[in-house]
């Protein structure tokens, strides 16, 4: 289906494999691009192919500048811009969307990568939404829809791609449509909340494919693999031992079943989702290990009725409707 080895092993693998015929200098936005994270490595991999423009989006501008410097040191000819956005704040999201809509470029690829995991204790966004749901899904839902005119354009194909980075963690829980805030924290479980947000990422792609596929938009969700990045900062050592990631001495367990990936090989599935022309007929699908993997997903995470319910809930939480 694609040109990637199923499980890239070398740190250089992604750069060597970035040779899709369809890669014609598309402008790309990637959220969550601080150094040491998957978004930053994805940006570096894309920039090796000299796209016309890459926009690094994130909350901490000083950290994103470090990513920008790493990229421009490697590929100085690439146009790399910074977009300040806090996905956990709808006010910040709206401001960032206005900035994008005021530019002249269309956007061929939006990679919704930013996220938080296992936030504890319970906390909420300025709008009163549980932090993981607000940051991982609601912020991306609002941003994507606000810049949709940039993602839909006339001509062959008619639209770009929206990639929602999910996780196998979606198996930890469906969207709690009637209680997304866990009774305002009374029954909060950080892992169920994470699962809810990652399920929402997948359902969002299902909705985008259903609503905007006829207009040329493609959207996919994906599991990037098990990678030690800065997103695990809220996971305790005891939890990592319980998950079977670390042995009793705190050393990483090199079990083939765990399929650990290096940070440099981690972007491979994002790259396939964003650029591989062979997956166009699988709009709304879920990818794992660079392959279409709907059979790896929980049924509730790809359910069209659930996707429609989530869309309605998301519109309610942002106070705006998006009709296509």
Short mmCIF file of N, CA and C in Angstrom, two decimals, residues 151-246:
data_model
loop_
_atom_site.label_atom_id
_atom_site.label_comp_id
_atom_site.label_asym_id
_atom_site.label_seq_id
_atom_site.Cartn_x
_atom_site.Cartn_y
_atom_site.Cartn_z
N UNK A 151 -8.26 24.72 3.70
CA UNK A 151 -8.06 23.30 3.40
C UNK A 151 -8.91 22.81 2.24
N UNK A 152 -9.89 23.61 1.85
CA UNK A 152 -10.73 23.29 0.70
C UNK A 152 -10.42 24.26 -0.42
N UNK A 153 -10.11 23.76 -1.59
CA UNK A 153 -9.73 24.66 -2.67
C UNK A 153 -10.12 24.05 -4.00
N UNK A 154 -10.36 24.91 -5.01
CA UNK A 154 -10.77 24.42 -6.33
C UNK A 154 -9.64 23.68 -7.04
N UNK A 155 -10.03 22.92 -8.03
CA UNK A 155 -9.02 22.22 -8.82
C UNK A 155 -9.04 20.73 -8.54
N UNK A 156 -8.15 19.97 -9.19
CA UNK A 156 -8.10 18.52 -9.00
C UNK A 156 -7.89 18.16 -7.53
N UNK A 157 -8.68 17.24 -7.03
CA UNK A 157 -8.56 16.84 -5.64
C UNK A 157 -9.45 17.65 -4.74
N UNK A 158 -9.43 18.96 -4.90
CA UNK A 158 -10.35 19.83 -4.20
C UNK A 158 -10.11 20.06 -2.73
N UNK A 159 -9.13 19.43 -2.14
CA UNK A 159 -8.93 19.62 -0.72
C UNK A 159 -7.64 19.02 -0.22
N UNK A 160 -7.29 19.40 1.01
CA UNK A 160 -6.09 18.91 1.62
C UNK A 160 -6.36 17.70 2.49
N UNK A 161 -5.44 17.47 3.44
CA UNK A 161 -5.58 16.35 4.37
C UNK A 161 -5.51 16.87 5.80
N UNK A 162 -6.34 16.30 6.65
CA UNK A 162 -6.31 16.58 8.08
C UNK A 162 -5.96 15.28 8.79
N UNK A 163 -4.84 15.30 9.51
CA UNK A 163 -4.35 14.11 10.20
C UNK A 163 -4.53 14.32 11.70
N UNK A 164 -5.25 13.41 12.34
CA UNK A 164 -5.48 13.48 13.78
C UNK A 164 -4.68 12.38 14.47
N UNK A 165 -3.69 12.78 15.25
CA UNK A 165 -2.82 11.81 15.92
C UNK A 165 -3.55 11.27 17.15
N UNK A 166 -3.90 10.01 17.08
CA UNK A 166 -4.60 9.35 18.17
C UNK A 166 -3.62 8.42 18.89
N UNK A 167 -4.09 7.29 19.35
CA UNK A 167 -3.24 6.39 20.12
C UNK A 167 -3.98 5.07 20.32
N UNK A 168 -3.22 4.02 20.59
CA UNK A 168 -3.86 2.78 21.02
C UNK A 168 -4.56 3.01 22.35
N UNK A 169 -4.22 4.12 23.00
CA UNK A 169 -4.88 4.50 24.25
C UNK A 169 -6.36 4.78 24.09
N UNK A 170 -6.83 4.87 22.84
CA UNK A 170 -8.28 5.05 22.66
C UNK A 170 -9.05 3.87 23.24
N UNK A 171 -8.37 2.73 23.39
CA UNK A 171 -9.01 1.55 23.95
C UNK A 171 -9.32 1.70 25.43
N UNK A 172 -8.79 2.74 26.05
CA UNK A 172 -9.05 2.95 27.48
C UNK A 172 -10.41 3.57 27.76
N UNK A 173 -11.09 4.01 26.72
CA UNK A 173 -12.43 4.51 26.98
C UNK A 173 -13.06 5.23 25.81
N UNK A 174 -14.38 5.10 25.66
CA UNK A 174 -15.10 5.83 24.62
C UNK A 174 -15.37 7.26 25.05
N UNK A 175 -15.99 8.02 24.19
CA UNK A 175 -16.42 9.37 24.56
C UNK A 175 -17.62 9.26 25.49
N UNK A 176 -17.55 9.97 26.61
CA UNK A 176 -18.64 9.98 27.58
C UNK A 176 -19.59 11.13 27.19
N UNK A 177 -20.46 10.85 26.26
CA UNK A 177 -21.29 11.90 25.68
C UNK A 177 -22.15 12.62 26.72
N UNK A 178 -22.57 11.92 27.75
CA UNK A 178 -23.43 12.53 28.76
C UNK A 178 -22.66 13.01 29.98
N UNK A 179 -21.35 12.79 30.00
CA UNK A 179 -20.56 13.21 31.17
C UNK A 179 -19.08 13.33 30.79
N UNK A 180 -18.80 14.18 29.80
CA UNK A 180 -17.41 14.31 29.34
C UNK A 180 -16.50 14.89 30.40
N UNK A 181 -17.08 15.52 31.43
CA UNK A 181 -16.28 16.14 32.49
C UNK A 181 -16.20 15.31 33.76
N UNK A 182 -16.60 14.05 33.69
CA UNK A 182 -16.45 13.14 34.83
C UNK A 182 -17.06 13.73 36.11
N UNK A 183 -18.31 14.17 35.98
CA UNK A 183 -19.02 14.79 37.11
C UNK A 183 -18.16 15.89 37.73
N UNK A 184 -17.62 16.72 36.84
CA UNK A 184 -16.75 17.83 37.26
C UNK A 184 -15.60 17.35 38.15
N UNK A 185 -15.07 16.20 37.81
CA UNK A 185 -13.89 15.68 38.49
C UNK A 185 -14.15 14.70 39.60
N UNK A 186 -15.39 14.55 40.01
CA UNK A 186 -15.70 13.67 41.14
C UNK A 186 -15.33 12.22 40.83
N UNK A 187 -15.58 11.79 39.61
CA UNK A 187 -15.27 10.40 39.22
C UNK A 187 -14.14 10.37 38.19
N UNK A 188 -13.26 11.35 38.26
CA UNK A 188 -12.19 11.49 37.25
C UNK A 188 -11.22 10.33 37.31
N UNK A 189 -10.91 9.80 36.14
CA UNK A 189 -9.87 8.79 35.95
C UNK A 189 -9.00 9.29 34.80
N UNK A 190 -7.73 9.55 35.08
CA UNK A 190 -6.88 10.19 34.06
C UNK A 190 -6.73 9.34 32.81
N UNK A 191 -6.78 8.01 32.95
CA UNK A 191 -6.61 7.16 31.78
C UNK A 191 -7.90 7.04 30.98
N UNK A 192 -9.04 7.01 31.65
CA UNK A 192 -10.30 7.03 30.91
C UNK A 192 -10.47 8.36 30.18
N UNK A 193 -10.01 9.43 30.83
CA UNK A 193 -10.08 10.75 30.17
C UNK A 193 -9.17 10.80 28.96
N UNK A 194 -7.99 10.21 29.07
CA UNK A 194 -7.09 10.15 27.92
C UNK A 194 -7.73 9.31 26.81
N UNK A 195 -8.28 8.16 27.18
CA UNK A 195 -8.94 7.32 26.19
C UNK A 195 -10.07 8.04 25.48
N UNK A 196 -10.86 8.80 26.24
CA UNK A 196 -11.94 9.57 25.66
C UNK A 196 -11.41 10.54 24.60
N UNK A 197 -10.33 11.24 24.93
CA UNK A 197 -9.79 12.24 24.00
C UNK A 197 -9.22 11.60 22.75
N UNK A 198 -8.60 10.43 22.90
CA UNK A 198 -8.01 9.76 21.74
C UNK A 198 -9.09 9.11 20.86
N UNK A 199 -10.15 8.63 21.49
CA UNK A 199 -11.30 8.17 20.71
C UNK A 199 -11.89 9.32 19.92
N UNK A 200 -11.97 10.48 20.57
CA UNK A 200 -12.51 11.67 19.90
C UNK A 200 -11.69 12.04 18.67
N UNK A 201 -10.36 11.89 18.74
CA UNK A 201 -9.52 12.17 17.57
C UNK A 201 -9.94 11.30 16.39
N UNK A 202 -10.22 10.05 16.66
CA UNK A 202 -10.58 9.12 15.59
C UNK A 202 -11.97 9.43 15.03
N UNK A 203 -12.91 9.71 15.92
CA UNK A 203 -14.26 10.05 15.47
C UNK A 203 -14.28 11.35 14.68
N UNK A 204 -13.39 12.27 15.03
CA UNK A 204 -13.30 13.53 14.29
C UNK A 204 -12.91 13.27 12.84
N UNK A 205 -11.96 12.37 12.62
CA UNK A 205 -11.58 12.03 11.25
C UNK A 205 -12.73 11.37 10.50
N UNK A 206 -13.48 10.53 11.20
CA UNK A 206 -14.65 9.90 10.57
C UNK A 206 -15.63 10.98 10.11
N UNK A 207 -15.89 11.96 10.97
CA UNK A 207 -16.83 13.03 10.62
C UNK A 207 -16.32 13.88 9.46
N UNK A 208 -15.05 14.23 9.50
CA UNK A 208 -14.50 15.05 8.41
C UNK A 208 -14.61 14.32 7.08
N UNK A 209 -14.35 13.02 7.09
CA UNK A 209 -14.46 12.24 5.85
C UNK A 209 -15.90 12.20 5.36
N UNK A 210 -16.84 12.04 6.28
CA UNK A 210 -18.25 11.96 5.91
C UNK A 210 -18.76 13.30 5.39
N UNK A 211 -18.42 14.37 6.09
CA UNK A 211 -18.97 15.69 5.76
C UNK A 211 -18.25 16.37 4.60
N UNK A 212 -16.95 16.16 4.51
CA UNK A 212 -16.16 16.94 3.56
C UNK A 212 -15.42 16.10 2.52
N UNK A 213 -15.52 14.78 2.64
CA UNK A 213 -14.94 13.92 1.62
C UNK A 213 -15.45 14.24 0.22
N UNK A 214 -16.77 14.48 0.06
CA UNK A 214 -17.27 14.82 -1.27
C UNK A 214 -16.68 16.11 -1.84
N UNK A 215 -16.12 16.96 -0.96
CA UNK A 215 -15.50 18.20 -1.43
C UNK A 215 -13.99 18.05 -1.61
N UNK A 216 -13.50 16.83 -1.44
CA UNK A 216 -12.09 16.57 -1.70
C UNK A 216 -11.21 16.46 -0.48
N UNK A 217 -11.73 16.73 0.72
CA UNK A 217 -10.91 16.63 1.93
C UNK A 217 -10.68 15.17 2.29
N UNK A 218 -9.47 14.88 2.75
CA UNK A 218 -9.14 13.57 3.27
C UNK A 218 -8.73 13.72 4.73
N UNK A 219 -9.18 12.79 5.56
CA UNK A 219 -8.79 12.84 6.97
C UNK A 219 -8.55 11.43 7.48
N UNK A 220 -7.47 11.29 8.26
CA UNK A 220 -7.10 10.00 8.83
C UNK A 220 -6.67 10.20 10.27
N UNK A 221 -6.93 9.21 11.09
CA UNK A 221 -6.37 9.18 12.44
C UNK A 221 -5.32 8.08 12.49
N UNK A 222 -4.50 8.11 13.52
CA UNK A 222 -3.41 7.14 13.55
C UNK A 222 -2.85 6.94 14.95
N UNK A 223 -2.19 5.81 15.09
CA UNK A 223 -1.39 5.50 16.28
C UNK A 223 0.07 5.53 15.85
N UNK A 224 0.87 6.47 16.36
CA UNK A 224 2.26 6.58 15.90
C UNK A 224 3.17 5.47 16.40
N UNK A 225 2.73 4.73 17.40
CA UNK A 225 3.58 3.70 17.98
C UNK A 225 4.01 4.08 19.38
N UNK A 226 4.64 3.14 20.04
CA UNK A 226 5.09 3.36 21.41
C UNK A 226 6.46 4.02 21.38
N UNK A 227 6.50 5.30 21.77
CA UNK A 227 7.71 6.12 21.66
C UNK A 227 7.89 6.91 22.95
N UNK A 228 9.08 6.94 23.46
CA UNK A 228 9.35 7.73 24.67
C UNK A 228 9.57 9.19 24.29
N UNK A 229 8.52 10.00 24.39
CA UNK A 229 8.62 11.43 24.13
C UNK A 229 8.22 12.18 25.39
N UNK A 230 8.23 13.51 25.29
CA UNK A 230 7.91 14.31 26.47
C UNK A 230 6.44 14.25 26.87
N UNK A 231 5.61 13.57 26.09
CA UNK A 231 4.19 13.47 26.46
C UNK A 231 3.99 12.56 27.68
N UNK A 232 5.01 11.74 28.01
CA UNK A 232 4.83 10.79 29.11
C UNK A 232 5.16 11.40 30.47
N UNK A 233 5.32 12.72 30.53
CA UNK A 233 5.77 13.35 31.77
C UNK A 233 4.83 13.11 32.95
N UNK A 234 3.56 12.81 32.69
CA UNK A 234 2.61 12.59 33.77
C UNK A 234 2.50 11.12 34.18
N UNK A 235 3.29 10.26 33.57
CA UNK A 235 3.26 8.84 33.91
C UNK A 235 4.35 8.55 34.93
N UNK A 236 3.99 7.94 36.03
CA UNK A 236 4.96 7.65 37.08
C UNK A 236 5.78 6.41 36.72
N UNK A 237 6.93 6.28 37.38
CA UNK A 237 7.78 5.10 37.17
C UNK A 237 7.02 3.84 37.55
N UNK A 238 6.27 3.90 38.64
CA UNK A 238 5.49 2.72 39.06
C UNK A 238 4.48 2.32 37.99
N UNK A 239 3.86 3.30 37.35
CA UNK A 239 2.92 2.99 36.27
C UNK A 239 3.65 2.34 35.10
N UNK A 240 4.83 2.86 34.76
CA UNK A 240 5.58 2.28 33.64
C UNK A 240 5.98 0.83 33.95
N UNK A 241 6.28 0.56 35.20
CA UNK A 241 6.59 -0.82 35.59
C UNK A 241 5.35 -1.69 35.47
N UNK A 242 4.22 -1.14 35.91
CA UNK A 242 2.97 -1.89 35.85
C UNK A 242 2.55 -2.18 34.42
N UNK A 243 2.83 -1.24 33.52
CA UNK A 243 2.51 -1.43 32.10
C UNK A 243 3.46 -2.42 31.42
N UNK A 244 4.55 -2.77 32.11
CA UNK A 244 5.53 -3.65 31.50
C UNK A 244 6.54 -2.94 30.63
N UNK A 245 6.64 -1.61 30.81
CA UNK A 245 7.61 -0.83 30.02
C UNK A 245 9.00 -0.86 30.66
N UNK A 246 9.03 -0.89 31.99
CA UNK A 246 10.30 -0.85 32.73
C UNK A 246 10.40 -2.08 33.62
#
